Amino acid sequence: MSWTHVLEAFDLLDDPAVNGEAVAEFLRRHGVQDPVVTPVTGNKGKTDFVRAVIPGSRGRAAGGDAPTLSVVGRLGGLGARPEQIGFVSDGDGALTAVTVAAKLAQMRRRGDVLDGDVVIGTHICPDAPTQPHDPVPFMDSPVEIEDMNVHEVDATADAILAVDTTKGNRVVNHVGFAISPTVKEGWILRISEDLLAVQQRVTGRSPVVLPLSMQDITPYGNGVYHVNSILQPATATKAPVVGVAITTDAPVAGSATGATDLYSVDAAARFCVEVAKDFGRGAARFHDPAEFDRLVDLYGPMTALQTKGR
């Protein structure tokens, strides 16, 4: 269980004075070695990007060949101050990522060492702006998506889990979390059976899937609709990306306070931890490489969808 880490991380992040250094200190206490904090200022404010690495026994950090998993906590901000007081629904992605980092570090310190390295990235902003969106308002971000991808999408990752609040829609009506099909180099691939199995064992329920459209996997700023930013990391990597969407029965604004369901966050965090265990030891695949190569062979590359187009 990651319950104590969820509670501690929520208490830490639900603070108008929280910053990257406070999160880094929290992670150090749980055993993360040398978390990196990078302050970035954008047109709408500033934020602190936080990156943590939990080395595996056979990971690249140890000179091994086990694959690296990246967990990205995607969000606009932890809060929308001064417009809103308190932790907003949009902060769930960062809350999950910080929880996963603390849990994995504690496991490693106690002797439960995963095979592969796990890299966690997110950003810490307690006062992000908002923007209009249908059916509920979106959280905006102090920095651009391109900045997020630079600091959160790890170049060494062999696969990425992108965790994001995904409540402002009528597509998934479920309290908990859903996972998306795998997205790789502009292709929406079949959903990973291995990850469905992990979701099923973590929740004890039938898996829930987030449907995707072609618009959802294109970069922000191209003038088309996106369900949210959950698949934006897929525009900046060749690695397969799966979205971990924290969801609700009814649409809830990203800028809403009092809307974080800690049970859902805990379930999403446990899913990420279990995927990290299985992926690092070769027991879970995000996609079938041979089938992907066959698709590219037959129909050509879809990498144009990773760009803003003409």
Coordinates of C-alpha atoms in Angstrom, one line a residue:
M1 CA 0.0 0.0 0.0
S2 CA 1.0 3.6 -0.6
W3 CA -1.6 5.1 1.6
T4 CA 0.7 6.8 4.1
H5 CA 2.7 8.3 1.3
V6 CA -0.5 9.7 -0.3
L7 CA -1.5 11.4 2.9
E8 CA 1.9 12.8 3.6
A9 CA 2.3 14.0 0.0
F10 CA -1.2 15.6 -0.1
D11 CA -0.5 17.5 3.2
L12 CA 2.8 18.7 1.7
L13 CA 1.3 19.8 -1.6
D14 CA -1.8 21.4 -0.2
D15 CA 0.1 24.5 0.9
P16 CA 0.3 27.9 -0.8
A17 CA 4.0 28.1 0.0
V18 CA 5.0 24.7 -1.4
N19 CA 7.8 24.7 -3.9
G20 CA 10.2 22.3 -5.6
E21 CA 12.7 22.4 -2.8
A22 CA 10.1 21.3 -0.2
V23 CA 9.1 18.4 -2.4
A24 CA 12.8 17.5 -2.9
E25 CA 13.3 17.5 0.8
F26 CA 10.3 15.3 1.3
L27 CA 11.6 12.8 -1.2
R28 CA 15.1 12.8 0.4
R29 CA 13.5 11.8 3.7
H30 CA 12.0 8.8 2.0
G31 CA 15.3 7.7 0.4
V32 CA 15.4 9.5 -3.0
Q33 CA 19.0 10.3 -3.8
D34 CA 19.7 13.7 -5.2
P35 CA 16.3 14.8 -6.6
V36 CA 16.8 17.7 -9.1
V37 CA 14.8 20.9 -8.9
T38 CA 14.7 23.2 -11.9
P39 CA 12.8 26.6 -11.6
V40 CA 11.3 27.8 -14.9
T41 CA 9.5 31.1 -15.5
G42 CA 6.9 31.4 -18.3
N43 CA 4.6 34.0 -19.7
K44 CA 2.0 33.2 -17.0
G45 CA 4.1 32.7 -13.9
K46 CA 6.7 30.3 -12.7
T47 CA 7.0 26.7 -11.5
D48 CA 9.6 24.2 -10.2
F49 CA 10.2 21.0 -12.1
V50 CA 11.2 18.1 -9.9
R51 CA 13.0 15.0 -11.2
A52 CA 13.8 11.9 -9.2
V53 CA 15.5 8.6 -10.1
I54 CA 15.0 5.4 -8.2
P55 CA 17.8 3.0 -9.5
G56 CA 17.1 -0.6 -10.1
S57 CA 19.3 -3.6 -9.5
R58 CA 19.9 -4.1 -13.2
G59 CA 19.1 -0.7 -14.5
R60 CA 21.2 1.7 -16.5
A61 CA 22.3 3.5 -13.4
A62 CA 24.0 0.3 -12.3
G63 CA 25.4 -0.5 -15.7
G64 CA 22.7 -3.1 -16.4
D65 CA 20.3 -3.7 -19.3
A66 CA 16.9 -3.6 -17.6
P67 CA 14.4 -1.2 -19.2
T68 CA 13.7 2.2 -17.7
L69 CA 10.2 3.4 -16.9
S70 CA 9.3 7.0 -16.6
V71 CA 6.3 8.3 -14.6
V72 CA 5.2 11.8 -15.5
G73 CA 2.8 13.7 -13.2
R74 CA 1.1 16.0 -15.7
L75 CA -0.8 19.1 -14.5
G76 CA -1.3 22.8 -15.0
G77 CA -0.9 23.5 -11.3
L78 CA -1.5 22.4 -7.7
G79 CA -3.6 25.5 -7.0
A80 CA -5.3 28.4 -8.8
R81 CA -4.6 31.0 -6.2
P82 CA -5.8 33.6 -5.7
E83 CA -8.8 32.7 -7.7
Q84 CA -9.3 29.5 -5.8
I85 CA -8.2 28.6 -2.2
G86 CA -6.7 25.2 -1.7
F87 CA -5.5 22.2 -3.7
V88 CA -7.3 21.8 -7.0
S89 CA -8.4 18.7 -8.8
D90 CA -5.7 19.3 -11.4
G91 CA -3.0 18.6 -8.9
D92 CA -3.7 14.9 -8.8
G93 CA -1.1 14.1 -11.4
A94 CA 1.7 15.7 -9.3
L95 CA 0.3 14.1 -6.1
T96 CA 0.5 10.6 -7.7
A97 CA 4.0 11.1 -9.1
V98 CA 5.4 12.4 -5.8
T99 CA 3.6 9.4 -4.0
V100 CA 5.1 6.9 -6.4
A101 CA 8.6 8.4 -6.0
A102 CA 8.4 8.3 -2.2
K103 CA 7.0 4.7 -2.2
L104 CA 9.6 3.3 -4.6
A105 CA 12.4 5.0 -2.7
Q106 CA 11.2 3.6 0.6
M107 CA 10.9 0.1 -0.9
R108 CA 14.4 0.3 -2.2
R109 CA 15.8 1.5 1.1
R110 CA 14.1 -1.5 2.8
G111 CA 15.5 -4.0 0.3
D112 CA 12.7 -4.4 -2.2
V113 CA 14.7 -3.2 -5.2
L114 CA 13.2 -3.2 -8.7
D115 CA 15.1 -4.5 -11.7
G116 CA 14.9 -1.4 -13.8
D117 CA 15.4 2.3 -13.1
V118 CA 12.3 4.4 -12.6
V119 CA 12.4 8.2 -13.4
I120 CA 9.7 10.4 -12.0
G121 CA 9.1 13.9 -13.2
T122 CA 6.5 16.6 -12.5
H123 CA 6.2 20.3 -11.6
I124 CA 5.2 22.2 -8.5
C125 CA 3.1 25.3 -8.9
P126 CA 0.6 26.4 -6.2
D127 CA -0.8 29.4 -8.2
A128 CA -1.4 28.5 -11.8
P129 CA -3.9 30.3 -14.0
T130 CA -7.2 28.9 -15.5
Q131 CA -8.7 29.0 -18.9
P132 CA -12.3 28.4 -20.3
H133 CA -13.1 24.9 -21.6
D134 CA -16.2 22.9 -22.3
P135 CA -17.9 21.2 -20.4
V136 CA -15.8 22.5 -17.4
P137 CA -13.0 25.1 -17.0
F138 CA -9.4 23.9 -17.6
M139 CA -6.4 24.7 -15.4
D140 CA -3.8 26.6 -17.4
S141 CA -0.1 26.4 -16.8
P142 CA 2.5 29.1 -16.0
V143 CA 4.8 27.5 -18.7
E144 CA 4.2 26.0 -22.1
I145 CA 3.7 22.3 -22.9
E146 CA 7.0 22.3 -24.7
D147 CA 8.7 23.3 -21.5
M148 CA 7.0 20.5 -19.6
N149 CA 8.1 18.0 -22.1
V150 CA 11.7 19.2 -22.0
H151 CA 11.8 18.8 -18.2
E152 CA 9.4 15.9 -17.6
V153 CA 9.9 13.5 -20.6
D154 CA 13.0 11.5 -19.9
A155 CA 15.2 10.8 -22.9
T156 CA 16.3 7.5 -21.5
A157 CA 12.9 6.1 -20.9
D158 CA 11.8 2.9 -22.7
A159 CA 8.2 3.5 -21.7
I160 CA 6.2 6.3 -20.1
L161 CA 3.2 6.4 -17.8
A162 CA 1.6 9.9 -17.9
V163 CA -0.7 10.5 -14.9
D164 CA -3.2 13.3 -15.2
T165 CA -6.6 14.3 -13.8
T166 CA -9.1 13.6 -16.5
K167 CA -12.4 14.6 -14.9
G168 CA -13.6 17.4 -17.2
N169 CA -15.3 15.2 -19.8
R170 CA -18.3 12.9 -20.4
V171 CA -16.2 10.1 -21.9
V172 CA -15.2 8.1 -18.8
N173 CA -17.9 8.0 -16.1
H174 CA -16.0 6.1 -13.3
V175 CA -14.6 7.0 -9.9
G176 CA -11.0 5.8 -9.9
F177 CA -8.6 5.7 -12.8
A178 CA -8.6 4.6 -16.4
I179 CA -5.7 3.7 -18.7
S180 CA -5.4 4.7 -22.3
P181 CA -4.3 2.7 -25.4
T182 CA -0.6 2.9 -26.0
V183 CA 0.5 5.8 -28.1
K184 CA 3.8 5.7 -30.0
E185 CA 5.2 8.0 -32.7
G186 CA 1.8 9.2 -33.8
W187 CA 0.1 5.8 -33.7
I188 CA -2.8 4.9 -31.3
L189 CA -2.0 1.3 -30.8
R190 CA -4.1 -1.5 -29.2
I191 CA -4.3 -1.3 -25.4
S192 CA -1.7 -3.3 -23.6
E193 CA -3.2 -6.6 -22.2
D194 CA -0.4 -6.7 -19.7
L195 CA -1.3 -3.2 -18.3
L196 CA -5.0 -4.2 -18.2
A197 CA -4.0 -7.2 -16.1
V198 CA -2.1 -4.9 -13.7
Q199 CA -5.1 -2.5 -13.5
Q200 CA -7.4 -5.4 -12.8
R201 CA -5.2 -6.8 -10.0
V202 CA -4.7 -3.4 -8.4
T203 CA -8.4 -2.4 -8.3
G204 CA -10.0 -5.9 -8.1
R205 CA -12.4 -4.7 -10.8
S206 CA -12.8 -4.9 -14.5
P207 CA -10.4 -2.6 -16.3
V208 CA -11.5 0.9 -17.4
V209 CA -10.1 2.3 -20.6
L210 CA -9.8 6.0 -21.6
P211 CA -10.8 6.3 -25.3
L212 CA -8.6 8.5 -27.5
S213 CA -9.1 10.5 -30.7
M214 CA -6.4 11.5 -33.1
Q215 CA -6.7 15.1 -31.8
D216 CA -5.8 14.0 -28.3
I217 CA -2.4 12.9 -29.3
T218 CA -1.4 16.0 -31.3
P219 CA 0.6 18.8 -29.7
Y220 CA -1.3 21.6 -27.9
G221 CA -1.4 24.9 -29.7
N222 CA -2.7 23.5 -33.1
G223 CA -6.2 24.8 -32.6
V224 CA -8.0 21.4 -32.2
Y225 CA -9.8 19.9 -29.3
H226 CA -7.9 17.8 -26.8
V227 CA -9.5 15.8 -23.9
N228 CA -6.6 17.2 -21.8
S229 CA -2.8 17.2 -21.8
I230 CA -2.5 13.5 -20.7
L231 CA -0.9 12.4 -23.9
Q232 CA 1.3 15.4 -24.6
P233 CA 4.4 13.5 -23.5
A234 CA 3.8 11.3 -26.5
T235 CA 4.6 14.2 -28.8
A236 CA 8.1 14.4 -27.5
T237 CA 9.4 10.9 -27.5
K238 CA 9.8 7.7 -29.5
A239 CA 8.9 5.6 -26.4
P240 CA 5.5 4.1 -26.0
V241 CA 3.2 6.2 -23.7
V242 CA 0.2 5.2 -21.7
G243 CA -2.1 7.7 -20.0
V244 CA -3.2 7.0 -16.4
A245 CA -6.3 9.1 -16.1
I246 CA -7.8 9.8 -12.7
T247 CA -11.5 10.0 -13.3
T248 CA -14.9 10.7 -11.8
D249 CA -18.6 9.8 -12.5
A250 CA -19.6 13.4 -13.4
P251 CA -17.5 16.2 -15.0
V252 CA -15.4 18.0 -12.4
A253 CA -13.4 21.2 -13.2
G254 CA -9.6 20.9 -13.0
S255 CA -9.8 24.2 -11.0
A256 CA -12.3 22.8 -8.5
T257 CA -11.1 22.5 -4.9
G258 CA -12.1 19.8 -2.5
A259 CA -12.4 17.4 -5.4
T260 CA -9.3 15.1 -4.9
D261 CA -10.3 11.6 -4.1
L262 CA -7.3 10.1 -2.2
Y263 CA -8.5 6.6 -2.8
S264 CA -8.3 7.1 -6.5
V265 CA -4.9 8.6 -6.2
D266 CA -3.7 5.7 -4.1
A267 CA -5.0 3.2 -6.7
A268 CA -3.3 5.1 -9.5
A269 CA 0.0 5.2 -7.5
R270 CA -0.2 1.5 -6.8
F271 CA -0.8 0.8 -10.5
C272 CA 2.3 2.8 -11.4
V273 CA 4.4 0.9 -8.8
E274 CA 3.1 -2.5 -10.0
V275 CA 3.8 -1.5 -13.7
A276 CA 7.3 -0.5 -12.7
K277 CA 7.9 -3.9 -11.0
D278 CA 6.7 -5.8 -14.1
F279 CA 8.2 -3.6 -16.8
G280 CA 11.6 -3.6 -15.3
R281 CA 11.8 -7.4 -15.2
G282 CA 10.3 -7.9 -18.6
A283 CA 6.9 -9.1 -17.5
A284 CA 4.9 -6.3 -19.0
R285 CA 5.0 -4.8 -22.4
F286 CA 3.4 -1.5 -23.5
H287 CA 3.2 -2.6 -27.2
D288 CA 4.2 -5.3 -29.6
P289 CA 7.3 -4.0 -31.4
A290 CA 6.8 -6.4 -34.4
E291 CA 3.2 -5.3 -34.9
F292 CA 4.3 -1.7 -34.7
D293 CA 7.0 -2.2 -37.3
R294 CA 4.4 -4.0 -39.5
L295 CA 2.1 -1.0 -39.3
V296 CA 4.8 1.4 -40.2
D297 CA 5.8 -0.9 -43.1
L298 CA 2.3 -1.0 -44.5
Y299 CA 1.2 2.5 -44.0
G300 CA 4.3 4.7 -43.3
P301 CA 5.2 6.8 -40.3
M302 CA 2.7 8.8 -38.4
T303 CA 5.3 11.1 -36.8
A304 CA 3.6 14.2 -38.4
L305 CA 1.0 13.9 -35.6
Q306 CA 3.8 14.6 -33.1
T307 CA 4.2 18.1 -34.7
K308 CA 1.9 21.1 -35.1
G309 CA 1.5 20.3 -38.8
R310 CA 1.5 22.6 -41.7

